[in-house]
Short mmCIF file of C-alpha atoms in Angstrom, two decimals:
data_model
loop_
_atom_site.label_atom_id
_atom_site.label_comp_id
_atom_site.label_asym_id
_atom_site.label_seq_id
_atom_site.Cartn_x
_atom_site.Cartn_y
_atom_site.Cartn_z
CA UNK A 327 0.00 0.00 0.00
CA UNK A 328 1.57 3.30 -1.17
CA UNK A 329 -1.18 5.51 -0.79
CA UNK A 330 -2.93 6.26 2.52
CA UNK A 331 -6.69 6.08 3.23
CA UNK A 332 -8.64 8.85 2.37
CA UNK A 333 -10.60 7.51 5.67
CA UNK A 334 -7.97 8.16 7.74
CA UNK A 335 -6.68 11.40 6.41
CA UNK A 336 -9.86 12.41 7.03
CA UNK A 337 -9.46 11.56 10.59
CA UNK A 338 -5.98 12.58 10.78
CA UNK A 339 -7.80 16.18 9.88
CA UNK A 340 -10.46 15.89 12.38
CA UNK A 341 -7.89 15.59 14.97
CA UNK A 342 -5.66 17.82 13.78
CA UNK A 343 -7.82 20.96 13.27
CA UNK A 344 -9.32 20.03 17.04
CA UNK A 345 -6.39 20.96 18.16
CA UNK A 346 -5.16 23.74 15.53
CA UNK A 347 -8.65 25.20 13.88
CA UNK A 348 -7.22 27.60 11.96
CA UNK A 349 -6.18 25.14 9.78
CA UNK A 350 -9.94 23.66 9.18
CA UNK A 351 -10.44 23.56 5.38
CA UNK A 352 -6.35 22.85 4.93
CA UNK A 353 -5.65 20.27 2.82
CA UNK A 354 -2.70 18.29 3.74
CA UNK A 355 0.22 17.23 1.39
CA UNK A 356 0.81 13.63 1.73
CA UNK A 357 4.16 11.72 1.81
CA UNK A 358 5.38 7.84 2.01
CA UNK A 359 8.69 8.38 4.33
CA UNK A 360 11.64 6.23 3.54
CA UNK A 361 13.34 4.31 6.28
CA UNK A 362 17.09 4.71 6.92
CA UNK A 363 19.33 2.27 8.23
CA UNK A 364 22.80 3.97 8.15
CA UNK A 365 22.35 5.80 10.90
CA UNK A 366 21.05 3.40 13.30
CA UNK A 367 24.51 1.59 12.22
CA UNK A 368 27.12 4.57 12.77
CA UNK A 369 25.37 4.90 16.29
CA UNK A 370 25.31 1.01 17.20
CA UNK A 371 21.04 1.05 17.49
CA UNK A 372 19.15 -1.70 17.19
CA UNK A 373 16.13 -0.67 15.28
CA UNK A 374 12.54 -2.19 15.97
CA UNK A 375 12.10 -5.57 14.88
CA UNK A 376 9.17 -4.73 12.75
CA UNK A 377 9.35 -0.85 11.35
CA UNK A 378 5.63 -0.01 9.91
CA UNK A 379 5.46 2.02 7.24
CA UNK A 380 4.28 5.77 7.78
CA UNK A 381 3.35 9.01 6.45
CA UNK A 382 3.75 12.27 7.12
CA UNK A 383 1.02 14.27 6.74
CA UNK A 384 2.17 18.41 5.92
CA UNK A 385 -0.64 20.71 7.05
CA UNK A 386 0.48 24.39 5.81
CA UNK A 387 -1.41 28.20 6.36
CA UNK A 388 -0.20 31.72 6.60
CA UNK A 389 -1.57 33.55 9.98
CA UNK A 390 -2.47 37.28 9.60
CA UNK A 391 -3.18 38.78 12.92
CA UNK A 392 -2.34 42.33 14.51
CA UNK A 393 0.77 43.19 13.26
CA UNK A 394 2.29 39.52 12.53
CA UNK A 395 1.96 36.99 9.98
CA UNK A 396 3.37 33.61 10.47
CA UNK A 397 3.45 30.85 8.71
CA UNK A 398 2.02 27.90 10.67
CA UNK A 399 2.64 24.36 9.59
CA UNK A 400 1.80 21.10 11.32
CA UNK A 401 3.05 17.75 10.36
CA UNK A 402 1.75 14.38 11.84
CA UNK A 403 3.11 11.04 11.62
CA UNK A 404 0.69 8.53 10.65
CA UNK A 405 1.02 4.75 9.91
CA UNK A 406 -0.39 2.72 7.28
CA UNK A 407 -3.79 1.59 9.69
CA UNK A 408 -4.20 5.45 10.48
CA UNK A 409 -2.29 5.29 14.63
CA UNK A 410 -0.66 8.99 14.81
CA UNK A 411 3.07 8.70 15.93
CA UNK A 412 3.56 12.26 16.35
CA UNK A 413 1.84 15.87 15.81
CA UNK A 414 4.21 19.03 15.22
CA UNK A 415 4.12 22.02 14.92
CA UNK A 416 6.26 24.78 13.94
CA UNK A 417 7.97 27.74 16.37
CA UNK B 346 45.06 18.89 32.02
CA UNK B 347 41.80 18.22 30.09
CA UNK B 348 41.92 15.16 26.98
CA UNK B 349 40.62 17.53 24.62
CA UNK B 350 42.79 20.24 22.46
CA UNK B 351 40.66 23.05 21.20
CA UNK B 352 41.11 24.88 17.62
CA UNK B 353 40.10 28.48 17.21
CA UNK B 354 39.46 28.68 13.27
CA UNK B 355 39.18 31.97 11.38
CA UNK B 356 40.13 32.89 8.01
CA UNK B 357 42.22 36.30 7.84
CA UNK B 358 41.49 37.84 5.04
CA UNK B 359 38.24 37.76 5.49
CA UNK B 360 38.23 39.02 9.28
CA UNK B 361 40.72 42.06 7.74
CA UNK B 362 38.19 42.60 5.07
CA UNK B 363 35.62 42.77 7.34
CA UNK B 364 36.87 44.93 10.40
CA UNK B 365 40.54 46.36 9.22
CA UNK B 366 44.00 45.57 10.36
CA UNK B 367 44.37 47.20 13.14
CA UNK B 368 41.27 45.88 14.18
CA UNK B 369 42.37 42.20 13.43
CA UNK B 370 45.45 42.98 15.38
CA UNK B 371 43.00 43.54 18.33
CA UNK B 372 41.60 40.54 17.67
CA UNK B 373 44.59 38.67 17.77
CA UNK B 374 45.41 40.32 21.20
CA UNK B 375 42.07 39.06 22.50
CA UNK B 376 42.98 35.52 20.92
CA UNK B 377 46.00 35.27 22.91
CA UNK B 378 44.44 36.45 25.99
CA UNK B 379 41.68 33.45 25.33
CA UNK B 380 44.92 31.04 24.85
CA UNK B 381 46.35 31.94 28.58
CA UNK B 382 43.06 31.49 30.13
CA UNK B 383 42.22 28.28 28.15
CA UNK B 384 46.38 27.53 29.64
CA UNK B 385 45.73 28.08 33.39
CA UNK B 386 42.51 26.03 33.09
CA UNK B 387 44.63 22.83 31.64
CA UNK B 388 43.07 23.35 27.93
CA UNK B 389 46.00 22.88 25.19
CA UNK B 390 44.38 25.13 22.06
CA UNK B 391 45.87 26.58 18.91
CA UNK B 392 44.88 29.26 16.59
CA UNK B 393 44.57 27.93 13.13
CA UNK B 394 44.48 30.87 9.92
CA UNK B 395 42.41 28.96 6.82
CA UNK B 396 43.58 29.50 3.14
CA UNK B 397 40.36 29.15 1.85
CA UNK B 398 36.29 29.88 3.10
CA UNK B 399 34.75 27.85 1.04
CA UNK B 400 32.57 25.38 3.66
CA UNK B 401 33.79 22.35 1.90
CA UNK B 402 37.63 23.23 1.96
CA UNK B 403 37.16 24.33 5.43
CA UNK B 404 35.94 21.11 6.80
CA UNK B 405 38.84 19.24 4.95
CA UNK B 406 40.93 21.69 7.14
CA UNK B 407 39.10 20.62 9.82
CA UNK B 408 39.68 16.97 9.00
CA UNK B 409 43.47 17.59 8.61
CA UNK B 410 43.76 19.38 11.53
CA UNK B 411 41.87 16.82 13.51
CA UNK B 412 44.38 13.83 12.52
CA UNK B 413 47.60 15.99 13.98
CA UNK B 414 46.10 15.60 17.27
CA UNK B 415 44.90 11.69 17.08
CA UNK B 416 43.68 10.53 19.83
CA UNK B 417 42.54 13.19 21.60
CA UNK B 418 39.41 14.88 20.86
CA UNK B 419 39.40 18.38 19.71
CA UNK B 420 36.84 21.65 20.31
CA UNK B 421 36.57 23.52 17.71
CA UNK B 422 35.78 27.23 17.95
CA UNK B 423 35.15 29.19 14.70
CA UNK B 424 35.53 32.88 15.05
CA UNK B 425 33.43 35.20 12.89
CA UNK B 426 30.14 35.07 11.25
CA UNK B 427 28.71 34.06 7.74
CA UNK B 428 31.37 36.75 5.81
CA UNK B 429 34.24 35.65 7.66
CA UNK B 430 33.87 31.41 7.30
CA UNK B 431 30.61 30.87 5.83
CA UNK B 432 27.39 28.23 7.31
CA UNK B 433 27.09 25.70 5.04
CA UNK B 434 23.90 25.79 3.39
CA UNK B 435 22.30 22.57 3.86
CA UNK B 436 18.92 21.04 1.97
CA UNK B 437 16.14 21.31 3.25
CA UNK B 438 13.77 18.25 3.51
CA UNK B 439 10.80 19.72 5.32
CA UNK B 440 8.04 20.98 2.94
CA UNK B 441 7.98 24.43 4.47
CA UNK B 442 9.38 27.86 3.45
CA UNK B 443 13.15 27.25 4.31
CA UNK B 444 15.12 27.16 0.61
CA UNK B 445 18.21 26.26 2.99
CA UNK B 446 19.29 25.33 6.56
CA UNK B 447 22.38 27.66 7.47
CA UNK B 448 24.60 24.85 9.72
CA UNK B 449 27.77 24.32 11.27
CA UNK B 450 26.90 20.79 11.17
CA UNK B 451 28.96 19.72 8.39
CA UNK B 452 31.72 21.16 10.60
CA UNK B 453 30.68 18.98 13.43
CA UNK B 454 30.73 15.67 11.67
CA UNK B 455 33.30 13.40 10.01
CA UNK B 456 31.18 11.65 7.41
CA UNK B 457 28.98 12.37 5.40
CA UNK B 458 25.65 11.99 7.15
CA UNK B 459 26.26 15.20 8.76
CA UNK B 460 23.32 14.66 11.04
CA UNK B 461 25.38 13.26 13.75
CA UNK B 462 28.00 14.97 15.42
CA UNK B 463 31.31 13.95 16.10
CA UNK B 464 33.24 16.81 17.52
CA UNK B 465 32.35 19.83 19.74
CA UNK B 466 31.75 22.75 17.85
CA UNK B 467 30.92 26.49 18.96
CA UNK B 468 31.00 29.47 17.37
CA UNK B 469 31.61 33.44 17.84
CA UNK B 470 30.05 35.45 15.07
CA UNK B 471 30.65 39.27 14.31
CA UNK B 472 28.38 41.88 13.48
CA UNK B 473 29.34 45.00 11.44
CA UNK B 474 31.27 46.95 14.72
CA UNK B 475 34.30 44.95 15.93
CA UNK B 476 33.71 45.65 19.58
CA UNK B 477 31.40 43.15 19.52
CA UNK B 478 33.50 40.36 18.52
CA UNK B 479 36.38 41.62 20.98
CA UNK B 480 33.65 41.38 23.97
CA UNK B 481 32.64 38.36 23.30
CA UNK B 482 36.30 36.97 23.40
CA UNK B 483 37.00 39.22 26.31
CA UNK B 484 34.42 37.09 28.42
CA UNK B 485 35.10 33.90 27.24
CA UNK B 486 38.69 34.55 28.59
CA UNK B 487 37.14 35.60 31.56
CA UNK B 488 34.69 33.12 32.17
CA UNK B 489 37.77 29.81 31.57
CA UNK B 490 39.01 31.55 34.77
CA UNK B 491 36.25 31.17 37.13
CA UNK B 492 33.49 28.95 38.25
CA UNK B 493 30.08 29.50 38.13
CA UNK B 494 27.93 28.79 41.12
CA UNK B 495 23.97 29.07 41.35
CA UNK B 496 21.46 26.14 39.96
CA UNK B 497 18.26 28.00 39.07
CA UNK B 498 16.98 28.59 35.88
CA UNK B 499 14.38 30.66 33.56
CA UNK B 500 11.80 29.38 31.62
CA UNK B 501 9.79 31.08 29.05
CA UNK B 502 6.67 29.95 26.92
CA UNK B 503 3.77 30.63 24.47
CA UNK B 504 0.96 29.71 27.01
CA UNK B 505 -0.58 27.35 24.05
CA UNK B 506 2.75 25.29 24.58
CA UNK B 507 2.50 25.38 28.19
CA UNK B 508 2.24 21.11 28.96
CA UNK B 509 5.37 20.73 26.46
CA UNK B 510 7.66 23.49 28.00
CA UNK B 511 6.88 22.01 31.43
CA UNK B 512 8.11 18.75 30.56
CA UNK B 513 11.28 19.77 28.99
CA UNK B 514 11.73 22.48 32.19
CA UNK B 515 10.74 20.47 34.88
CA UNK B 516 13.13 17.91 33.77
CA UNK B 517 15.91 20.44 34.62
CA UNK B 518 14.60 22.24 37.60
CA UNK B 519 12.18 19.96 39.27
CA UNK B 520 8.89 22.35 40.42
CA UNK B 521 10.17 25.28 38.88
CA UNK B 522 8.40 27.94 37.94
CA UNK B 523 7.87 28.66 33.62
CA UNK B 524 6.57 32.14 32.69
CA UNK B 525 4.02 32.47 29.95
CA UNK B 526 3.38 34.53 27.12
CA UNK B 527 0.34 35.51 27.57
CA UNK B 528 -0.18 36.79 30.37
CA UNK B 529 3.02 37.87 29.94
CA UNK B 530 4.53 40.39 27.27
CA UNK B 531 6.55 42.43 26.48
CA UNK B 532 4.84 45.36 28.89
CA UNK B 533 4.78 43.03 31.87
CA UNK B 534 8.45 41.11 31.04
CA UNK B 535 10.65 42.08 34.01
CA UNK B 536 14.55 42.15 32.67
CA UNK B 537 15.28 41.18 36.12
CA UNK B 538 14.10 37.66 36.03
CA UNK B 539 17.09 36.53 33.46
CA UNK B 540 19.78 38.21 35.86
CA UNK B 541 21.75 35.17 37.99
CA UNK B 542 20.11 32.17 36.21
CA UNK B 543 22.38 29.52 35.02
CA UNK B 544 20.32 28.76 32.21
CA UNK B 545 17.86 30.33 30.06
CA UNK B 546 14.76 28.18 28.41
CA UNK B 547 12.86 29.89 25.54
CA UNK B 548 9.66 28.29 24.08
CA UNK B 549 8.42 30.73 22.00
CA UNK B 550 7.52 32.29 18.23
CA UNK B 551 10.47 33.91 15.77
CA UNK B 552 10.33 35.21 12.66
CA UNK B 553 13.38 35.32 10.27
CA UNK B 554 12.70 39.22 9.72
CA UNK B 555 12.38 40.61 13.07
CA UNK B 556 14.10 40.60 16.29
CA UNK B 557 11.71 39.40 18.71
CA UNK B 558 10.11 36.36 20.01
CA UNK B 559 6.46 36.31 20.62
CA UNK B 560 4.11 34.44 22.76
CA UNK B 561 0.54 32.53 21.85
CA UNK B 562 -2.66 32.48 23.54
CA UNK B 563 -4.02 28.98 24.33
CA UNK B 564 -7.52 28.44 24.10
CA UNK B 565 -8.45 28.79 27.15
CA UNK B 566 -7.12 31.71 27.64
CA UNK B 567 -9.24 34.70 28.00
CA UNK B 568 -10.51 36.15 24.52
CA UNK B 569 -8.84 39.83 24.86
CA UNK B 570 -5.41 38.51 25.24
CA UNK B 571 -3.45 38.80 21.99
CA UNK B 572 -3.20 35.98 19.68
CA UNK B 573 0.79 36.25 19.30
CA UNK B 574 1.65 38.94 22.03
CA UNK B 575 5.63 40.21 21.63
CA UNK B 576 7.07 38.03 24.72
CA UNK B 577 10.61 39.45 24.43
CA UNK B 578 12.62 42.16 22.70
CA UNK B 579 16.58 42.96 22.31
CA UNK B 580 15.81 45.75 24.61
CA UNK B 581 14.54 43.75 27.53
CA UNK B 582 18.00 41.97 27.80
CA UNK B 583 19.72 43.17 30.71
CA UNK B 584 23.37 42.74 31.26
CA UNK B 585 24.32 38.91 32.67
CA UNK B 586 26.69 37.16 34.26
CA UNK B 587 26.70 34.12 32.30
CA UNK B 588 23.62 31.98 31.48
CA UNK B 589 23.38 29.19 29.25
CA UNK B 590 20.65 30.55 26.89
CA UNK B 591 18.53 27.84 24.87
CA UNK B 592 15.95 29.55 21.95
CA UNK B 593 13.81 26.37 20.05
CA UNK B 594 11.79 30.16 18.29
CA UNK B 595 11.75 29.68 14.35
CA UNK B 596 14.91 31.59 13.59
CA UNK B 597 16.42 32.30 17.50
CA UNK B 598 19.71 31.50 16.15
CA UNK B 599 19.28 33.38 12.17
CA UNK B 600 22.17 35.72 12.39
CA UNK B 601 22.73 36.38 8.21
CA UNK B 602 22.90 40.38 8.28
CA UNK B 603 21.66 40.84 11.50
CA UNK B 604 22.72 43.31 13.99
CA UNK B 605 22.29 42.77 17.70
CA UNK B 606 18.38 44.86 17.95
CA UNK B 607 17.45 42.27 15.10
CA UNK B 608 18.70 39.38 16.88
CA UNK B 609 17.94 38.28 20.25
CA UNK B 610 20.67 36.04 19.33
CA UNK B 611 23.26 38.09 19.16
CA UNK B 612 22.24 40.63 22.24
CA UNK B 613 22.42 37.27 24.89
CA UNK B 614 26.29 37.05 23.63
CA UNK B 615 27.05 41.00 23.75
CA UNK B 616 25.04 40.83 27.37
CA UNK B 617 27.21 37.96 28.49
CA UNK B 618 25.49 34.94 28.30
CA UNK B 619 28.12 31.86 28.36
CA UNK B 620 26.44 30.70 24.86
CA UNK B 621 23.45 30.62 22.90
CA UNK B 622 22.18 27.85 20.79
CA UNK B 623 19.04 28.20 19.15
CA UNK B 624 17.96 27.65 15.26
CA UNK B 625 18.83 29.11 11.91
CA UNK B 626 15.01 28.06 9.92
CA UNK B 627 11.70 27.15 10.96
CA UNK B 628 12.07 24.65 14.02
CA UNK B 629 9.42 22.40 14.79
CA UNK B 630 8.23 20.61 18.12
CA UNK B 631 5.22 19.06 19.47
CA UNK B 632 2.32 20.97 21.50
CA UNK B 633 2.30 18.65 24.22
CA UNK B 634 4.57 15.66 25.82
CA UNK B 635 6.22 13.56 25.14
CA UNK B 636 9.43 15.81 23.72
CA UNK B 637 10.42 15.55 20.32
CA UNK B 638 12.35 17.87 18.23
CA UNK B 639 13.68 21.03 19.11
CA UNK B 640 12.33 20.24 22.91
CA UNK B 641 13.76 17.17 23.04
CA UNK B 642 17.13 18.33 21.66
CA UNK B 643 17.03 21.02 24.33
CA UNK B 644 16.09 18.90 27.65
CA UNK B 645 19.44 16.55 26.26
CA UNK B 646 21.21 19.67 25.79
CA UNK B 647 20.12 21.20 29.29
CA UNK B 648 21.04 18.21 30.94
CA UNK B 649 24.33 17.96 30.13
CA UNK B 650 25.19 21.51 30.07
CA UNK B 651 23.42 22.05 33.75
CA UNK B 652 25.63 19.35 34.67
CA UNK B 653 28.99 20.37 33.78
CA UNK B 654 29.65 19.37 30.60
CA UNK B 655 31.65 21.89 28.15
CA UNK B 656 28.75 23.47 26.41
CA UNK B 657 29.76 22.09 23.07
CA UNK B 658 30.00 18.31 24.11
CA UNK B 659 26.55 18.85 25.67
CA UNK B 660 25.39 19.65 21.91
CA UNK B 661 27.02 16.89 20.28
CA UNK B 662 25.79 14.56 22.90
CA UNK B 663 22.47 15.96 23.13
CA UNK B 664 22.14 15.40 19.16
CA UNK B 665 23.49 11.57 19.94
CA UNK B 666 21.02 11.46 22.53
CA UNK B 667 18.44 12.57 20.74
CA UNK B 668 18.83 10.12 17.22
CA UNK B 669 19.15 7.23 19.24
CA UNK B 670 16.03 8.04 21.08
CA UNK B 671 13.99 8.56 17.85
CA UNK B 672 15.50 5.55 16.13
CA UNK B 673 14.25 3.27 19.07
CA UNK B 674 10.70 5.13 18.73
CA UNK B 675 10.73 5.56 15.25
CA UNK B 676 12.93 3.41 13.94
CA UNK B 677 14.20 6.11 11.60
CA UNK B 678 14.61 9.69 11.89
CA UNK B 679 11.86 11.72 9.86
CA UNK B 680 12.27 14.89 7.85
CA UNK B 681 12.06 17.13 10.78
CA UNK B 682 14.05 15.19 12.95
CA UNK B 683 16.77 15.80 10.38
CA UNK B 684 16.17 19.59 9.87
CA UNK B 685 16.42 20.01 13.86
CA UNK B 686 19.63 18.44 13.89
CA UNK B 687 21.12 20.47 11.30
CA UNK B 688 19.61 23.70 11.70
CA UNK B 689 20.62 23.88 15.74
CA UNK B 690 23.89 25.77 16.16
CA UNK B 691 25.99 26.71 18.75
CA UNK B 692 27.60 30.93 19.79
CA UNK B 693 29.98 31.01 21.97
CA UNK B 694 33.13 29.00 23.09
CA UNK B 695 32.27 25.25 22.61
CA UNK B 696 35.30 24.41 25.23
CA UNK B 697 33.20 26.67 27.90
CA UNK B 698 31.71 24.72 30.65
CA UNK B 699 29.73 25.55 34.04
CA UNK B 700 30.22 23.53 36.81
CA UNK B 701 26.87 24.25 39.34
CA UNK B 702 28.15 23.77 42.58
CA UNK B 703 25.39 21.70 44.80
CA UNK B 704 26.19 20.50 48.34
CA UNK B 705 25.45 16.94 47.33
CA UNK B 706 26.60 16.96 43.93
CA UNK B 707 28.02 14.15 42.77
CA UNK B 708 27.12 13.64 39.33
CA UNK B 709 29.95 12.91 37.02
CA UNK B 710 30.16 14.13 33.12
CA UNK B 711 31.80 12.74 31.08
CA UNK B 712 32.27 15.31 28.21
CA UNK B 713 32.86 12.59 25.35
CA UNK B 714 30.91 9.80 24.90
#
């Protein structure tokens, strides 16, 4: 599976704009992340038996307010049956 | 007589170019002042003149000058800003509106993969005036004379990232108290509260354009607070005695052009803070524990530092730390893993340390690892 479901980027949204509603109506970009080994190898880490594949989806909108405008962008890390590793968000 | 030898790198032309000759000469003065400090306090260190500024010749410099002193580790200090030996300017991964990651990574790392460290690197940048430069020198000179004493720290954070700043400043000073932005602004921010802290968390907003960080109302916060009050401002930085400082704003460690009232940056160093590390792009962390990213990086960092280690082997550790710690989560390091490790540089000497003196201290650092 390469592509993820649009039922769970749906709920990937749901949650995301709970948290973050300024971004309601942002579409997310959508990307397949590649896993590295190397590293784990220079640093002597054993990696998880069983790495899942994820996605990472890229949440993006320009905040006007006052005097500022900032460009807000959230990214969460989702696997392949929809459980969210991670939700950031930029400084 | 400590294992590690530390190299102060600069290229001359450039510095001459920059501030003059006479001006260099004072420079030179202040270098050898650094050198007799760095000698009373057991530190072996040589000044080392590059032939070229090009990143990529500079860190083969870096790689020759490394195997003269094989075994022992070296500290490298570069002196100057982005005219004088130039950031790299790294790819950036993230889909966001960074074309580049300015980085002294590269510098940092013996392979390739310049993600992970493998040497202790600091540096002292310049502005346009070359009193700054001299000051800076002046106290690190100072500061390899004499201990610091004192354990308590500052933190600072948007009030929407309240739950994540606590766990990364609680983890360093157990019950301690984190200011927020709002309440707090720039109106209410009392300079006084930075004075006699040994280190100095920041949790807030930066923009690459301005000098200030700025705050964010959570939502349940009262509806006639600001959405993204100014927290702090150049102005508002009183004069220190030391201080680590640690900045995870967008942009808290963007010095290209800047001047010290458009970096807050730059102003810590001038005021006498022992260093400053903080970004050079958009950094990214979550809104709520666990830590990841640029809070993560900075609880490894603050741990290390609080506890004695030189202030650059608490950042090379710190970005050890903090891969290993992913990899066993993640089992790979994502896109903005990658752009936190490379866009999180260290001002100031790397070969500084502060040793917090506790009545039943006895924690041990080891500064390489």
């Amino acid at each position: 599976m390469n592509e993820l479901s649009p039922i769970i980027i749906e709920a990937v949204k749901k949650r995301v704009t709970a948290d973050f509603p300024e971004l309601a109506g942002v579409e997310p970009s959508c990307r397949l992340k590649k896993v590295e080994t190397a590293i784990a190898e220079q640093l002597h880490v054993s990696l998880p038996k069983k790495v899942q594949k994820v996605y990472v989806l890229t949440f993006r909108k320009e905040i006007e307010t006052e005097s500022l405008q900032l460009a807000r962008v959230v990214r969460a890390t989702v696997t392949g049956r929809g459980e969210v590793l991670k939700v950031t968000v930029s400084k | 007589m400590r294992n590690e030898v530390e190299i102060i790198l600069s290229h001359k032309g450039n510095l001459i170019a920059k501030y003059g000759r006479e001006n260099v000469f004072r420079i030179e003065e202040a270098l050898g002042e650094l050198k007799k400090c760095m000698a009373n306090k057991g530190i072996e260190s040589h000044v080392h003149w590059l032939e070229s500024s090009a990143p990529s010749r500079v860190r083969k410099s870096i790689a020759e000058l490394e195997r003269r002193f094989i075994p022992r580790p070296i500290n490298l200090l570069i002196l100057g800003g982005d005219d004088v030996v130039p950031f790299f300017r790294l790819r950036n991964e993230v889909e966001d509106d960074d074309l580049y990651i300015p980085s002294d990574a590269p510098y940092a790392s013996r392979l390739d993969n310049w993600t992970i460290p493998d040497r202790a690197v600091g540096r002292i940048p310049g502005v346009k005036e070359v009193g700054f430069i001299l000051k800076v020198l002046g106290y690190a000179a100072k500061k390899h004379t004499r201990d610091t004493t004192g354990k308590k720290g500052f933190g600072y954070s948007t009030s929407k990232w309240k739950a994540a700043s606590k766990s990364v400043y609680e983890a360093i000073t157990p019950g301690g108290r984190l200011r927020l932005s709002p309440p707090v602004t720039k109106k209410e921010f009392v300079s006084k509260w930075l004075t006699k802290r040994t280190f100095l968390y920041f949790n807030l907003h930066g923009l690459k354009e301005r000098g200030e960080w700025y705050g964010e109302r959570a939502p349940q916060d009262p509806e006639d607070y600001r959405q993204f009050p100014v927290a702090l401002l150049p102005e508002l930085i009183p004069k220190l005695s030391g201080g680590i400082v640690f900045s995870e704003a967008c942009y808290g460690g963007y010095i290209l052009d800047k001047d010290m009232k458009a970096s807050l940056a730059l102003t810590f160093l001038a005021q006498n803070a022992d260093c400053f590390v903080g970004s050079s792009a958009i950094a990214y962390g979550p809104y709520k524990p666990p830590s990841t990213e640029a809070d993560l990086l900075c609880k490894y960092f603050l741990q290390y530092a609080t506890k004695g280690a030189s202030y650059g082997n608490a950042l090379m550790n710190a970005k050890k730390d903090f891969v290993r710690k992913m990899l066993r989560i993640q089992g790979h390091l994502d896109e903005d893993d990658r752009k936190t490790l490379l866009e999180f540089n260290l001002f100031g000497d790397p070969g500084l340390n502060c040793r917090v003196m506790e009545e039943d201290d006895e924690r041990v650092v080891t500064n390489h690892h």
